[in-house]
mmCIF file with all atom_site columns, C-alpha atoms in Angstrom:
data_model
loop_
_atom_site.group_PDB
_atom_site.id
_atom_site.type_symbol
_atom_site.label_atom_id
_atom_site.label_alt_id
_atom_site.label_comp_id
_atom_site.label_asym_id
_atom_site.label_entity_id
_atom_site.label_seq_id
_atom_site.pdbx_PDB_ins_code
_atom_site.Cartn_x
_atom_site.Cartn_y
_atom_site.Cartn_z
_atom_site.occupancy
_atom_site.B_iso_or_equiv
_atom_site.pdbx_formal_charge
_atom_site.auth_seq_id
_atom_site.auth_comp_id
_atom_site.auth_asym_id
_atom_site.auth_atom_id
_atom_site.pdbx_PDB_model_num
ATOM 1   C CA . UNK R 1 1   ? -60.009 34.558 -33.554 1.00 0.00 ? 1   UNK R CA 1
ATOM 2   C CA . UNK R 1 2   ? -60.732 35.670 -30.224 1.00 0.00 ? 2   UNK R CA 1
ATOM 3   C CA . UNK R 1 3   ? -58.704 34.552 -26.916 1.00 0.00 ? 3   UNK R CA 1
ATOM 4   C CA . UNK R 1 4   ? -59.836 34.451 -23.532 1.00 0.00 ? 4   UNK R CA 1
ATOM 5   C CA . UNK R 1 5   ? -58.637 37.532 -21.513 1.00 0.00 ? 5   UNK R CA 1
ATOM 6   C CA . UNK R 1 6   ? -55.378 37.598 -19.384 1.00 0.00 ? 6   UNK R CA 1
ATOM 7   C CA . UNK R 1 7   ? -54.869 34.193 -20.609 1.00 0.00 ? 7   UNK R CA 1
ATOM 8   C CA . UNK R 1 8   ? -51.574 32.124 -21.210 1.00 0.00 ? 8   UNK R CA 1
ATOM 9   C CA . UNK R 1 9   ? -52.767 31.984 -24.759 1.00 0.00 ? 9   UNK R CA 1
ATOM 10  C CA . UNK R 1 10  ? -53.495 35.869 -24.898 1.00 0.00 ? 10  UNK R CA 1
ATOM 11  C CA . UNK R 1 11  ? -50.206 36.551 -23.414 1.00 0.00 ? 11  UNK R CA 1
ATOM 12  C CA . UNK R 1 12  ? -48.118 34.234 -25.246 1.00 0.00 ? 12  UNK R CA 1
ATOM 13  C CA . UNK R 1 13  ? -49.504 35.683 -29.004 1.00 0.00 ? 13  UNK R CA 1
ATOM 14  C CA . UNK R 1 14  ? -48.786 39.396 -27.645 1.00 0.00 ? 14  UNK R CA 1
ATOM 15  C CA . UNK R 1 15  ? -45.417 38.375 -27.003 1.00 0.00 ? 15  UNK R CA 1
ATOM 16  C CA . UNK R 1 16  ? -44.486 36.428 -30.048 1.00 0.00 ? 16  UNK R CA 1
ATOM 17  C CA . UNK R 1 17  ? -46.021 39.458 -32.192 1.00 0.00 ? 17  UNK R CA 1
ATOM 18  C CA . UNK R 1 18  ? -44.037 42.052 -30.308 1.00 0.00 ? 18  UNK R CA 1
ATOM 19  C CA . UNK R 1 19  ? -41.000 39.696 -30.708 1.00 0.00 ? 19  UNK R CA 1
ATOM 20  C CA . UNK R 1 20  ? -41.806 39.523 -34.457 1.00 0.00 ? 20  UNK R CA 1
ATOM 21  C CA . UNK R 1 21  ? -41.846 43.554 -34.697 1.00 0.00 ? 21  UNK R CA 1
ATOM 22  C CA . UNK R 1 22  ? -38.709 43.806 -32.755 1.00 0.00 ? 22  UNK R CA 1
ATOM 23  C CA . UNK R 1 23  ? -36.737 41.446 -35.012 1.00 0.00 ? 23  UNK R CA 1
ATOM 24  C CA . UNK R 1 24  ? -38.740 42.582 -38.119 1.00 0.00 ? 24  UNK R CA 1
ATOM 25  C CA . UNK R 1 25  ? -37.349 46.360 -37.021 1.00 0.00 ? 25  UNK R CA 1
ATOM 26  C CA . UNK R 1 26  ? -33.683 45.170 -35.881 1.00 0.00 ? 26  UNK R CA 1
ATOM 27  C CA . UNK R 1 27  ? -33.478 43.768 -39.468 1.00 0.00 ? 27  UNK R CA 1
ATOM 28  C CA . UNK R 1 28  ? -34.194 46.591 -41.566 1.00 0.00 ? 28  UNK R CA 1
ATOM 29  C CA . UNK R 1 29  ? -31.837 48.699 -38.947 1.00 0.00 ? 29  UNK R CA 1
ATOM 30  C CA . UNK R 1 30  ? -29.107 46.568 -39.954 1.00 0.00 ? 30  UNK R CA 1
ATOM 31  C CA . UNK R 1 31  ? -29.887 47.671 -43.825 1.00 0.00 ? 31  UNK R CA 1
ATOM 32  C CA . UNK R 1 32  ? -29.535 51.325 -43.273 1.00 0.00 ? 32  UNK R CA 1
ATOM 33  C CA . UNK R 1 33  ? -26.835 53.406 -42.798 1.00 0.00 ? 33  UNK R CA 1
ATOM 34  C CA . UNK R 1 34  ? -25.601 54.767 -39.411 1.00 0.00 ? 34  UNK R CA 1
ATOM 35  C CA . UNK R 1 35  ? -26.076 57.922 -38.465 1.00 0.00 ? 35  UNK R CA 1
ATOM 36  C CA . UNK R 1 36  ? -24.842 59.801 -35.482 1.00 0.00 ? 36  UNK R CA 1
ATOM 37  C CA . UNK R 1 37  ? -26.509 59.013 -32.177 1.00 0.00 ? 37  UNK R CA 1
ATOM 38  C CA . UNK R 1 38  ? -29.784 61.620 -31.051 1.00 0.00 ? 38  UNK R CA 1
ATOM 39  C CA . UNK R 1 39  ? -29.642 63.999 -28.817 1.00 0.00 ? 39  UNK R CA 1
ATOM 40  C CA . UNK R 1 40  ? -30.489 63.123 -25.387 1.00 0.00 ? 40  UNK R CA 1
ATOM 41  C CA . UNK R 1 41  ? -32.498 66.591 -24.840 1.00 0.00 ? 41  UNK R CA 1
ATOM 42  C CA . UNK R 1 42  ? -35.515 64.680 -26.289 1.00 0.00 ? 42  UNK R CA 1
ATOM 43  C CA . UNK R 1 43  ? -35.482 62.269 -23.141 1.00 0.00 ? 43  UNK R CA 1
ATOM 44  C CA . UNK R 1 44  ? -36.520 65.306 -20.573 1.00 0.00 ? 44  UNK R CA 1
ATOM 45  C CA . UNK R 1 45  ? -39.626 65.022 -22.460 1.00 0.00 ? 45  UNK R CA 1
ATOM 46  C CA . UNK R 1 46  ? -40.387 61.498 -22.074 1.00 0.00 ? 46  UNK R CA 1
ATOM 47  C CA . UNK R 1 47  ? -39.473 61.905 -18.243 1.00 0.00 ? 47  UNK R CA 1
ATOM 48  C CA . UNK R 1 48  ? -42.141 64.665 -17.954 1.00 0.00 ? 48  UNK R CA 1
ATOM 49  C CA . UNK R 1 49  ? -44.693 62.781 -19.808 1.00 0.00 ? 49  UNK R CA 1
ATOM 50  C CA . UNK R 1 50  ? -44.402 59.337 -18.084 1.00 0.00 ? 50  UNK R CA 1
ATOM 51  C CA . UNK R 1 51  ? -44.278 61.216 -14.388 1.00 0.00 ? 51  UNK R CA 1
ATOM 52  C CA . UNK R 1 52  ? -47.410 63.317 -15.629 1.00 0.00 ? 52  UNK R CA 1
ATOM 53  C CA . UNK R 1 53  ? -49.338 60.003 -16.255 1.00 0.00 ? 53  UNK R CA 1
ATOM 54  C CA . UNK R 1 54  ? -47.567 58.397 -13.478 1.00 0.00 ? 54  UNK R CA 1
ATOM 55  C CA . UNK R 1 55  ? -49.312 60.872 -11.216 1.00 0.00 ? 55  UNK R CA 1
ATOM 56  C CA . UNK R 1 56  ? -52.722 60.877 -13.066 1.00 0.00 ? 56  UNK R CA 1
ATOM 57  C CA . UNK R 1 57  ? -52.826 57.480 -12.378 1.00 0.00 ? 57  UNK R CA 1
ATOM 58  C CA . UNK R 1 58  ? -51.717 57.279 -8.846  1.00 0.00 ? 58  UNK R CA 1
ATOM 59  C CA . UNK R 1 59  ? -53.977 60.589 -7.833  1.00 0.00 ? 59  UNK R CA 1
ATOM 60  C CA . UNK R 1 60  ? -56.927 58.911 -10.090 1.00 0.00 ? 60  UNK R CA 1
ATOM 61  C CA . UNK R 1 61  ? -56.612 55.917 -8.086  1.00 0.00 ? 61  UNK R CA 1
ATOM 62  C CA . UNK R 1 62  ? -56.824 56.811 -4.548  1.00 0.00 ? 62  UNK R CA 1
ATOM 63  C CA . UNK R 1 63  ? -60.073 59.768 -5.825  1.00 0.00 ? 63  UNK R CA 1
ATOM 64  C CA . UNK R 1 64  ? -63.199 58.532 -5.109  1.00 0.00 ? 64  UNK R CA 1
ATOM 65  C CA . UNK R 1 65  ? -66.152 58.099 -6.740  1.00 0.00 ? 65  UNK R CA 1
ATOM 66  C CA . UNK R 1 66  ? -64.596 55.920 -9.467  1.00 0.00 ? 66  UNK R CA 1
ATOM 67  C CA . UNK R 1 67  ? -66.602 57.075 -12.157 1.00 0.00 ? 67  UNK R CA 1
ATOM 68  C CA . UNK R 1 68  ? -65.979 61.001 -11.629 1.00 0.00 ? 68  UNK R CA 1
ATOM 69  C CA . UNK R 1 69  ? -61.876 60.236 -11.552 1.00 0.00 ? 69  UNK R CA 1
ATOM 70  C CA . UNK R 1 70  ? -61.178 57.254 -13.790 1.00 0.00 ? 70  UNK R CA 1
ATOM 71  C CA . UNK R 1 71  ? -57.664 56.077 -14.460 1.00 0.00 ? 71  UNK R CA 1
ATOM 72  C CA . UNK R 1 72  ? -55.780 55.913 -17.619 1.00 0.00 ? 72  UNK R CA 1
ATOM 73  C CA . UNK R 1 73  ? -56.868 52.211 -17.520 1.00 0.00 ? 73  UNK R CA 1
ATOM 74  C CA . UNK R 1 74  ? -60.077 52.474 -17.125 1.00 0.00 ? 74  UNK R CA 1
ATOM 75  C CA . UNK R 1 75  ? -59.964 55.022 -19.759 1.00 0.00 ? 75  UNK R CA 1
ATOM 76  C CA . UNK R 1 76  ? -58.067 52.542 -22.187 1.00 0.00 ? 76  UNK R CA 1
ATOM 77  C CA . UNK R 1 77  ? -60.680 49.819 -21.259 1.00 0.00 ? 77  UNK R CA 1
ATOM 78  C CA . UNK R 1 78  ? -63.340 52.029 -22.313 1.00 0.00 ? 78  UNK R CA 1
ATOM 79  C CA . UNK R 1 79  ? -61.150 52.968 -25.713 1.00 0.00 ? 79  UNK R CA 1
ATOM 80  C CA . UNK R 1 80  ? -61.293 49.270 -26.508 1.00 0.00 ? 80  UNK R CA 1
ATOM 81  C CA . UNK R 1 81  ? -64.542 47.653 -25.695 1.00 0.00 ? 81  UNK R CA 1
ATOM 82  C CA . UNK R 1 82  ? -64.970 46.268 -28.974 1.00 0.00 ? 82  UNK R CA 1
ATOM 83  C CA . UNK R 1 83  ? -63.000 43.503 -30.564 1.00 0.00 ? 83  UNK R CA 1
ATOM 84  C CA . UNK R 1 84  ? -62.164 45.827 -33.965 1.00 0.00 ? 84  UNK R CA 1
ATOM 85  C CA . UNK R 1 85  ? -61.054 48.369 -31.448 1.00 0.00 ? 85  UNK R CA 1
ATOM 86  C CA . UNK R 1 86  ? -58.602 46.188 -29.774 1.00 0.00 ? 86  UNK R CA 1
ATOM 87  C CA . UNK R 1 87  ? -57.679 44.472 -33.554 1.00 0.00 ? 87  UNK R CA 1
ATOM 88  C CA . UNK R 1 88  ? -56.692 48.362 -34.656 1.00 0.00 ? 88  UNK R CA 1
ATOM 89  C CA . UNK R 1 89  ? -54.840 48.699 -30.972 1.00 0.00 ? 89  UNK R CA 1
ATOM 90  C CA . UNK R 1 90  ? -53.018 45.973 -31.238 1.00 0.00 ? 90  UNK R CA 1
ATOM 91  C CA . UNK R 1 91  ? -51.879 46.866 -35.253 1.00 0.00 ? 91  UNK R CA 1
ATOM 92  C CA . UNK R 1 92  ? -50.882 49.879 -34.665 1.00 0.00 ? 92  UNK R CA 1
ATOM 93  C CA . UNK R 1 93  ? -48.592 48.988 -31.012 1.00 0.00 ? 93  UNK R CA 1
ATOM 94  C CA . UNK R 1 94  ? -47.194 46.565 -33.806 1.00 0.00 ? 94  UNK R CA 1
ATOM 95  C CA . UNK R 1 95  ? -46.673 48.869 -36.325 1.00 0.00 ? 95  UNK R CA 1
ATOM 96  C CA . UNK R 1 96  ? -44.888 51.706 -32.896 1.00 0.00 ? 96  UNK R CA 1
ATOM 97  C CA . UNK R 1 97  ? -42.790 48.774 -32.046 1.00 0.00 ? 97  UNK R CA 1
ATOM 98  C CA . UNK R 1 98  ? -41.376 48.131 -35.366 1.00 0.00 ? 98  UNK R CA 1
ATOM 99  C CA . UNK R 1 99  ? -40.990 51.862 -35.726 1.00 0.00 ? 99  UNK R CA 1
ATOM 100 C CA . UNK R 1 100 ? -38.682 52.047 -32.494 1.00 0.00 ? 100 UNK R CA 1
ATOM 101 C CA . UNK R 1 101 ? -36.899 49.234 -33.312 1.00 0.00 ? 101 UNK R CA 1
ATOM 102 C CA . UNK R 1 102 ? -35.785 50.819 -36.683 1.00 0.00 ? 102 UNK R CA 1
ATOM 103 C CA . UNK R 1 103 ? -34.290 53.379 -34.601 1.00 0.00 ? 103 UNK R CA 1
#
């Protein structure tokens, strides 16, 4: 089944699968045991990594020609031309979500 791009349909199903996952990964949280909270060192890392694509993007962006300095999304757009590329995509951003929402 294939929906129009950027459509209410399109967005609606991402959402309601995404909700799925979250509940789906709140639910088995609740089975397992606690254990102590992480360490917040980890989050330096993430900070780093979203500025670094932050600034790929931005500096990407305002490069011209287009084609010699392509953004992330133009990048990801090229990724997943192809419907089973997208079908894969979409799987596994279920199967991350479910994965975070264990934690």
């Amino acid at each position: 089944m294939s929906l129009p791009p950027f459509s209410g349909m399109a967005t609606a199903a991402v959402l309601a699968a995404g909700t799925a996952a979250v509940v789906a990964g709140a639910a088995a949280r609740r089975r397992r045991p606690r254990h102590p909270p992480a360490r917040v060192a980890g989050w330096g890392l993430w900070v780093v990594l979203a500025a670094a694509a932050a600034l790929w993007q931005a500096a990407a962006y305002l490069q011209q020609p287009r084609h010699e300095h392509p953004t992330l999304s133009s990048l990801a757009n090229a990724l997943l031309d192809s419907h089973p590329a997208r079908a894969a995509a979409f799987v596994l951003w279920l199967l991350a979500t479910i994965r975070l929402a264990r934690r």
